[in-house]
Coordinates of C-alpha atoms and ligand atoms in Angstrom, one line a residue:
M1 CA 0.0 0.0 0.0
M2 CA 1.2 3.6 -0.7
N3 CA 2.2 5.5 2.4
R4 CA 1.4 9.1 2.9
R5 CA 4.8 10.3 1.8
Q6 CA 4.7 8.2 -1.4
W7 CA 1.2 9.5 -2.1
I8 CA 2.3 13.1 -1.8
T9 CA 5.4 12.5 -3.9
G10 CA 3.2 10.8 -6.6
S11 CA 0.6 13.7 -6.6
A12 CA 3.4 16.2 -6.9
A13 CA 4.8 14.3 -9.9
V14 CA 1.4 14.3 -11.7
A15 CA 0.9 18.0 -10.9
A16 CA 4.4 18.7 -12.4
S17 CA 3.6 16.6 -15.6
V18 CA 0.3 18.5 -16.1
A19 CA 2.1 21.8 -15.4
S20 CA 4.8 21.0 -18.0
L21 CA 2.2 19.9 -20.5
K22 CA 0.4 23.2 -20.0
A23 CA 3.7 25.1 -20.4
S24 CA 4.5 23.1 -23.6
Q25 CA 1.0 24.1 -25.0
G26 CA 2.1 27.8 -24.7
T27 CA -0.4 30.6 -25.3
G28 CA -0.3 30.8 -29.0
A29 CA -3.0 29.4 -31.4
K30 CA -2.7 25.7 -32.2
K31 CA -3.3 24.0 -35.5
P32 CA -6.6 22.2 -35.6
V33 CA -6.0 18.4 -35.6
V34 CA -8.5 15.6 -36.1
I35 CA -7.6 11.9 -35.8
S36 CA -9.7 8.8 -36.1
S37 CA -9.5 5.1 -36.8
A38 CA -8.4 4.1 -40.3
N39 CA -12.0 4.1 -41.7
G40 CA -12.3 7.9 -40.9
L41 CA -10.4 9.7 -43.7
A42 CA -13.6 11.5 -44.8
A43 CA -14.7 12.0 -41.2
C44 CA -11.4 13.7 -40.3
A45 CA -11.6 16.0 -43.4
K46 CA -15.1 17.0 -42.6
A47 CA -14.4 17.6 -38.9
N48 CA -11.3 19.6 -39.5
E49 CA -13.0 21.8 -42.1
M50 CA -15.8 22.5 -39.6
I51 CA -13.3 23.3 -36.8
R52 CA -11.5 25.7 -39.1
S53 CA -14.9 27.4 -39.9
G54 CA -15.4 27.9 -36.1
A55 CA -17.6 25.0 -35.3
D56 CA -17.5 23.5 -31.8
T57 CA -15.1 20.5 -31.7
L58 CA -17.9 18.0 -30.6
D59 CA -20.2 19.1 -33.4
A60 CA -17.4 18.7 -35.8
V61 CA -16.3 15.2 -34.9
I62 CA -20.0 14.1 -34.8
A63 CA -20.6 15.5 -38.3
G64 CA -17.4 13.6 -39.3
V65 CA -18.5 10.2 -38.0
N66 CA -22.0 10.7 -39.4
I67 CA -20.5 10.1 -42.8
V68 CA -19.4 6.7 -41.7
E69 CA -22.7 5.9 -39.8
L70 CA -24.7 6.7 -42.9
D71 CA -22.4 4.7 -45.2
P72 CA -24.1 1.4 -46.1
N73 CA -20.7 0.0 -47.2
D74 CA -19.1 0.3 -43.8
T75 CA -20.4 -2.8 -42.1
S76 CA -19.1 -2.0 -38.6
V77 CA -20.9 1.3 -37.9
G78 CA -24.4 2.6 -38.1
Y79 CA -26.6 1.9 -41.2
G80 CA -25.3 -1.4 -42.8
G81 CA -23.6 -2.5 -39.7
L82 CA -23.6 -6.3 -39.1
P83 CA -26.5 -7.3 -36.9
N84 CA -26.9 -9.3 -33.7
E85 CA -27.7 -13.0 -33.7
D86 CA -31.4 -12.3 -34.4
G87 CA -30.5 -10.3 -37.5
V88 CA -31.2 -6.9 -35.8
V89 CA -28.7 -4.1 -35.9
E90 CA -28.0 -2.7 -32.4
L91 CA -25.7 0.4 -32.1
D92 CA -23.5 1.8 -29.4
A93 CA -22.1 5.4 -29.2
S94 CA -20.6 7.9 -26.8
V95 CA -19.5 11.5 -26.9
M96 CA -17.4 13.7 -24.6
H97 CA -17.1 17.5 -24.8
G98 CA -13.8 18.6 -23.2
P99 CA -14.5 22.3 -22.6
T100 CA -17.7 21.6 -20.6
K101 CA -16.6 18.2 -19.2
R102 CA -19.8 16.6 -20.2
A103 CA -20.5 13.1 -21.7
G104 CA -23.4 11.2 -23.2
A105 CA -24.0 7.7 -24.5
V106 CA -26.5 5.3 -25.9
A107 CA -26.1 1.5 -26.0
A108 CA -27.9 -1.3 -27.9
I109 CA -30.1 1.2 -29.7
Q110 CA -32.1 -0.1 -32.7
G111 CA -33.5 1.6 -35.7
I112 CA -31.5 4.9 -35.6
K113 CA -28.7 5.4 -38.2
T114 CA -26.8 8.0 -36.3
P115 CA -26.5 7.0 -32.6
S116 CA -23.7 9.6 -32.1
K117 CA -26.4 12.3 -32.4
I118 CA -28.6 10.6 -29.9
A119 CA -25.6 10.3 -27.5
K120 CA -25.1 14.1 -27.8
L121 CA -28.9 14.6 -27.1
V122 CA -28.5 12.5 -23.9
M123 CA -25.6 14.7 -22.9
E124 CA -27.4 18.0 -23.6
Q125 CA -31.1 17.3 -23.0
T126 CA -31.1 15.0 -19.9
T127 CA -29.6 14.6 -16.5
H128 CA -28.2 11.2 -17.6
V129 CA -25.0 10.0 -19.2
M130 CA -26.3 6.8 -20.8
I131 CA -29.6 5.5 -22.0
V132 CA -29.9 1.9 -23.4
G133 CA -32.1 -0.4 -25.5
D134 CA -35.7 0.4 -26.1
G135 CA -35.4 3.4 -23.8
A136 CA -32.8 4.9 -26.1
L137 CA -35.0 4.4 -29.1
R138 CA -38.0 6.0 -27.4
F139 CA -35.8 8.9 -26.3
A140 CA -34.7 9.3 -30.0
E141 CA -38.3 9.2 -31.2
A142 CA -39.3 11.8 -28.6
H143 CA -36.7 14.0 -30.3
G144 CA -38.2 13.5 -33.7
Y145 CA -36.1 10.6 -35.1
Q146 CA -37.9 7.8 -36.9
K147 CA -37.1 4.1 -36.5
E148 CA -35.7 2.7 -39.7
D149 CA -34.5 -0.7 -40.9
L150 CA -30.7 -0.6 -40.7
L151 CA -30.1 -3.9 -42.5
T152 CA -28.8 -3.8 -46.1
E153 CA -28.8 -6.6 -48.6
K154 CA -25.0 -7.1 -47.9
S155 CA -25.4 -7.3 -44.1
R156 CA -28.4 -9.5 -44.3
T157 CA -26.5 -11.9 -46.6
A158 CA -23.6 -11.9 -44.2
W159 CA -26.0 -12.8 -41.3
L160 CA -27.5 -15.7 -43.3
V161 CA -24.0 -17.0 -44.1
W162 CA -23.0 -16.8 -40.4
K163 CA -26.1 -18.8 -39.5
Q164 CA -25.0 -21.5 -42.0
S165 CA -21.4 -21.4 -40.6
L166 CA -22.6 -22.4 -37.2
H167 CA -23.1 -26.0 -38.2
T168 CA -19.6 -26.3 -39.6
P169 CA -16.4 -26.8 -37.6
G170 CA -14.7 -23.4 -37.2
G171 CA -17.9 -21.4 -36.8
F172 CA -17.8 -18.5 -34.3
N173 CA -20.3 -18.8 -31.5
N174 CA -20.9 -16.2 -28.8
W175 CA -22.4 -18.8 -26.5
V176 CA -19.0 -20.2 -25.6
S177 CA -16.0 -18.4 -24.1
M178 CA -13.7 -16.3 -26.2
Q179 CA -10.9 -18.8 -25.4
Q180 CA -12.9 -21.6 -27.0
N181 CA -13.5 -19.6 -30.1
L182 CA -9.8 -18.7 -30.3
E183 CA -8.7 -22.3 -30.0
Q184 CA -11.0 -23.3 -32.8
E185 CA -9.5 -24.2 -36.2
T186 CA -11.2 -22.1 -38.8
R187 CA -11.4 -23.3 -42.4
N188 CA -11.7 -22.0 -45.9
P189 CA -15.1 -20.9 -47.2
P190 CA -17.2 -23.8 -48.4
M191 CA -17.8 -22.0 -51.7
K192 CA -19.8 -24.8 -53.4
Q193 CA -22.3 -25.0 -50.6
L194 CA -22.5 -21.2 -50.3
R195 CA -23.0 -20.7 -54.1
S196 CA -25.9 -23.2 -54.0
S197 CA -27.5 -21.4 -51.0
F198 CA -27.0 -17.9 -52.3
P199 CA -27.0 -18.2 -56.2
Q200 CA -27.6 -14.5 -56.6
V201 CA -24.6 -13.3 -54.5
S202 CA -21.1 -12.8 -56.0
D203 CA -18.2 -15.0 -55.0
E204 CA -16.4 -11.9 -53.6
V205 CA -19.3 -11.1 -51.3
L206 CA -19.7 -14.7 -50.2
A207 CA -15.9 -15.0 -49.4
W208 CA -16.2 -11.8 -47.4
A209 CA -19.4 -13.0 -45.6
W210 CA -17.6 -16.2 -44.6
D211 CA -14.7 -14.3 -43.2
M212 CA -17.1 -12.2 -41.2
A213 CA -18.9 -15.3 -40.0
V214 CA -15.8 -17.0 -38.6
H215 CA -13.9 -13.8 -37.7
P216 CA -16.7 -11.4 -36.7
T217 CA -15.9 -7.8 -36.9
Y218 CA -15.6 -5.4 -34.0
G219 CA -14.9 -2.4 -36.3
T220 CA -15.9 1.0 -35.0
I221 CA -15.0 4.6 -35.6
N222 CA -13.4 6.8 -32.9
C223 CA -12.7 10.4 -33.8
L224 CA -10.9 13.1 -31.7
G225 CA -10.8 16.8 -32.6
L226 CA -8.7 19.7 -31.3
N227 CA -9.2 23.3 -32.3
E228 CA -6.8 26.3 -32.3
K229 CA -7.8 27.3 -28.8
G230 CA -6.8 23.8 -27.5
E231 CA -10.4 22.7 -27.0
I232 CA -10.8 18.9 -27.5
S233 CA -13.8 16.6 -27.9
G234 CA -14.4 13.0 -29.0
V235 CA -16.9 10.5 -30.3
T236 CA -17.0 6.7 -30.7
T237 CA -19.7 4.9 -32.6
T238 CA -20.2 1.3 -33.7
S239 CA -22.6 -1.6 -34.5
G240 CA -20.4 -3.6 -32.2
L241 CA -19.6 -7.3 -32.4
A242 CA -21.3 -9.0 -35.3
W243 CA -23.7 -11.8 -34.3
K244 CA -23.7 -10.7 -30.7
I245 CA -26.2 -11.9 -28.2
P246 CA -29.0 -9.3 -28.2
G247 CA -28.3 -6.6 -25.6
R248 CA -24.5 -7.2 -25.6
V249 CA -22.8 -3.8 -25.1
G250 CA -19.2 -3.3 -26.1
D251 CA -16.7 -0.7 -25.0
S252 CA -17.7 2.1 -27.4
P253 CA -20.5 3.7 -25.3
I254 CA -18.6 3.2 -22.0
I255 CA -17.0 6.4 -20.9
G256 CA -13.5 5.6 -19.9
A257 CA -13.3 2.5 -22.1
G258 CA -14.3 3.4 -25.7
L259 CA -13.8 7.1 -25.2
Y260 CA -12.3 9.5 -22.7
V261 CA -11.5 13.2 -22.9
D262 CA -10.0 15.5 -20.3
Q263 CA -9.6 19.1 -21.4
E264 CA -6.4 19.4 -19.3
V265 CA -4.6 16.5 -21.0
G266 CA -6.2 15.2 -24.2
G267 CA -8.5 12.4 -25.5
A268 CA -8.3 8.8 -26.3
G269 CA -10.5 6.1 -27.9
S270 CA -10.5 2.6 -29.1
T271 CA -11.6 0.2 -31.8
G272 CA -11.5 -3.6 -31.8
V273 CA -12.5 -6.3 -29.3
G274 CA -14.6 -4.3 -26.7
E275 CA -14.4 -7.0 -24.1
L276 CA -10.6 -6.6 -23.9
N277 CA -10.9 -2.8 -23.6
I278 CA -13.6 -2.7 -20.9
R279 CA -11.3 -4.8 -18.7
V280 CA -8.5 -2.3 -18.8
V281 CA -10.7 0.8 -19.0
G282 CA -8.5 1.7 -22.0
A283 CA -9.2 5.2 -23.0
H284 CA -9.1 6.5 -19.4
T285 CA -5.8 4.6 -18.9
V286 CA -4.3 6.2 -22.0
V287 CA -5.3 9.7 -20.8
E288 CA -4.1 9.1 -17.3
S289 CA -0.7 7.9 -18.7
M290 CA -0.4 11.1 -20.7
R291 CA -1.3 13.1 -17.6
R292 CA 1.6 11.3 -15.8
G293 CA 4.0 12.5 -18.6
M294 CA 3.9 9.8 -21.2
S295 CA 3.8 10.7 -24.9
P296 CA 0.7 9.6 -26.8
K297 CA 2.8 6.8 -28.3
E298 CA 4.0 5.6 -24.9
A299 CA 0.5 5.8 -23.5
V300 CA -1.1 3.6 -26.3
L301 CA 1.7 1.0 -25.9
E302 CA 1.2 1.1 -22.1
V303 CA -2.5 0.2 -22.4
L304 CA -1.7 -2.5 -25.0
K305 CA 0.7 -4.1 -22.5
R306 CA -2.3 -4.3 -20.0
V307 CA -4.4 -5.9 -22.7
S308 CA -1.7 -8.4 -23.4
K309 CA -1.6 -9.3 -19.6
L310 CA -5.3 -10.3 -19.8
Y311 CA -4.1 -13.3 -21.8
N312 CA -0.8 -13.7 -19.7
D313 CA 1.1 -12.4 -22.8
D314 CA 0.1 -15.7 -24.7
K315 CA 1.0 -14.6 -28.2
K316 CA -0.7 -17.5 -29.8
L317 CA -4.1 -16.4 -28.5
L318 CA -3.4 -12.7 -28.7
D319 CA -2.5 -13.2 -32.4
Q320 CA -6.1 -13.6 -33.2
L321 CA -7.3 -10.5 -31.3
D322 CA -7.7 -7.1 -32.8
I323 CA -7.6 -3.9 -30.7
E324 CA -6.4 -0.4 -31.4
F325 CA -6.1 2.7 -29.2
Y326 CA -5.9 6.4 -30.4
A327 CA -4.6 9.3 -28.5
L328 CA -4.6 13.1 -29.1
R329 CA -2.9 15.3 -26.6
V330 CA -4.0 18.9 -26.1
D331 CA -0.7 20.2 -27.6
G332 CA -1.6 18.4 -30.9
E333 CA 0.7 15.4 -30.6
H334 CA -1.0 12.2 -31.5
A335 CA -0.5 8.4 -32.0
A336 CA -2.3 5.2 -32.4
G337 CA -1.3 1.7 -31.5
S338 CA -2.3 -1.9 -32.2
L339 CA -1.3 -5.2 -30.7
W340 CA 0.4 -6.5 -33.8
G341 CA 2.3 -5.2 -36.8
S342 CA 5.4 -5.5 -38.8
H343 CA 7.6 -2.9 -40.5
R344 CA 6.1 -4.0 -43.8
S345 CA 2.5 -4.5 -42.7
Y346 CA 1.0 -2.4 -40.0
K347 CA -2.3 -0.9 -39.1
T348 CA -3.0 2.8 -39.8
Y349 CA -5.1 5.6 -38.4
S350 CA -6.5 8.7 -40.1
V351 CA -5.2 12.2 -39.5
N352 CA -6.2 15.6 -40.8
D353 CA -4.2 18.7 -39.6
G354 CA -5.2 20.8 -42.6
G355 CA -5.6 19.9 -46.3
E356 CA -6.1 16.3 -47.3
S357 CA -6.6 13.5 -44.7
R358 CA -3.9 10.9 -44.6
H359 CA -3.2 7.5 -43.0
E360 CA -0.3 7.3 -40.5
P361 CA 1.1 4.1 -39.2
C362 CA 0.0 2.7 -35.8
V363 CA 2.8 1.7 -33.4
F364 CA 2.5 -1.9 -32.4
L365 CA 3.3 -3.9 -29.3
Y366 CA 4.3 -7.2 -30.9
G367 CA 6.2 -7.5 -34.2
K368 CA 5.3 -10.1 -36.8
E369 CA 7.4 -11.5 -39.6
G370 CA 6.5 -10.1 -43.1
Ligands
LIG401 N1 -15.2 -1.9 -30.1 C1 -16.5 -2.2 -30.5 C2 -17.1 -3.3 -29.7 O1 -16.5 -4.2 -29.2 O2 -18.3 -3.3 -29.6

């Protein structure tokens, strides 16, 4: 246990780190910076353009991710997201506004294409931070939103292929532990069987649908935005784990896990396997590490080490898990990190600090050959 003297010394060190961060921020105007997961090139461009035009940072990042939420071809977020095991799309989202230190979230909401907007309504129009399930839908309807069918032909086909995959060895099943799924041998798509079941669907879509069936996606978008005054906000939005048990909530709507923003320090967010992130309260851990003086790069690596510890650093199991963290400090420095990568093949994240958005490499905890 920490004694009083150690506690005082630790508190003084944190205060010194925050003071030095504030000093490094200086008083001059900063360049607006927006970062997001790799699927957010357009989102970053939109958000940065809005920030430069004077929009609030939260309005800007929400408008950015709305592009992805409304995109039927992104099957991990909003409209067109892969559904739960009943074939129903359930969405999670959270927002945090640095300047006013407020947060809002919705979880397992059905029928609304842009859950990030509903999360902001929760933040602004209620005394709550999170509303879930049918209550979240009724809250959205009270604010004039209409329930819509969020399934597309592509996501419905993928769901049917997943149902077929369940009777084959290698199928992914949420009713057993993650460990059992990870230890399962997966196999190549049974194209002959799939073609006869879905004659109208192309081989390309069938191969993709099989991959989603046996390696369900946890894809998500996290977006963090900073303006020239140093104000910072963030949003995370997702359709969550494909084929989930209805009502399953991932990390994205959980303040501190999928998203955390502290106006004194910076913001962080995550994409990937939410169950891993919730157990290390990842976004909060990243921000607190930056508060203690770590760079964004060091902070994302630090939280990835904690994720690795969840599986006792067993690289064989970790090899099949996908998780990324994103960090933007209030002085504009940023980084993102993933569990795995190599110098030739690595994950990327999106950045816009003016002009065109670009992908930058994620740092990684464990290197791979190739
Ligand atoms: N990170 C998204 C999820 O696990 O739901």
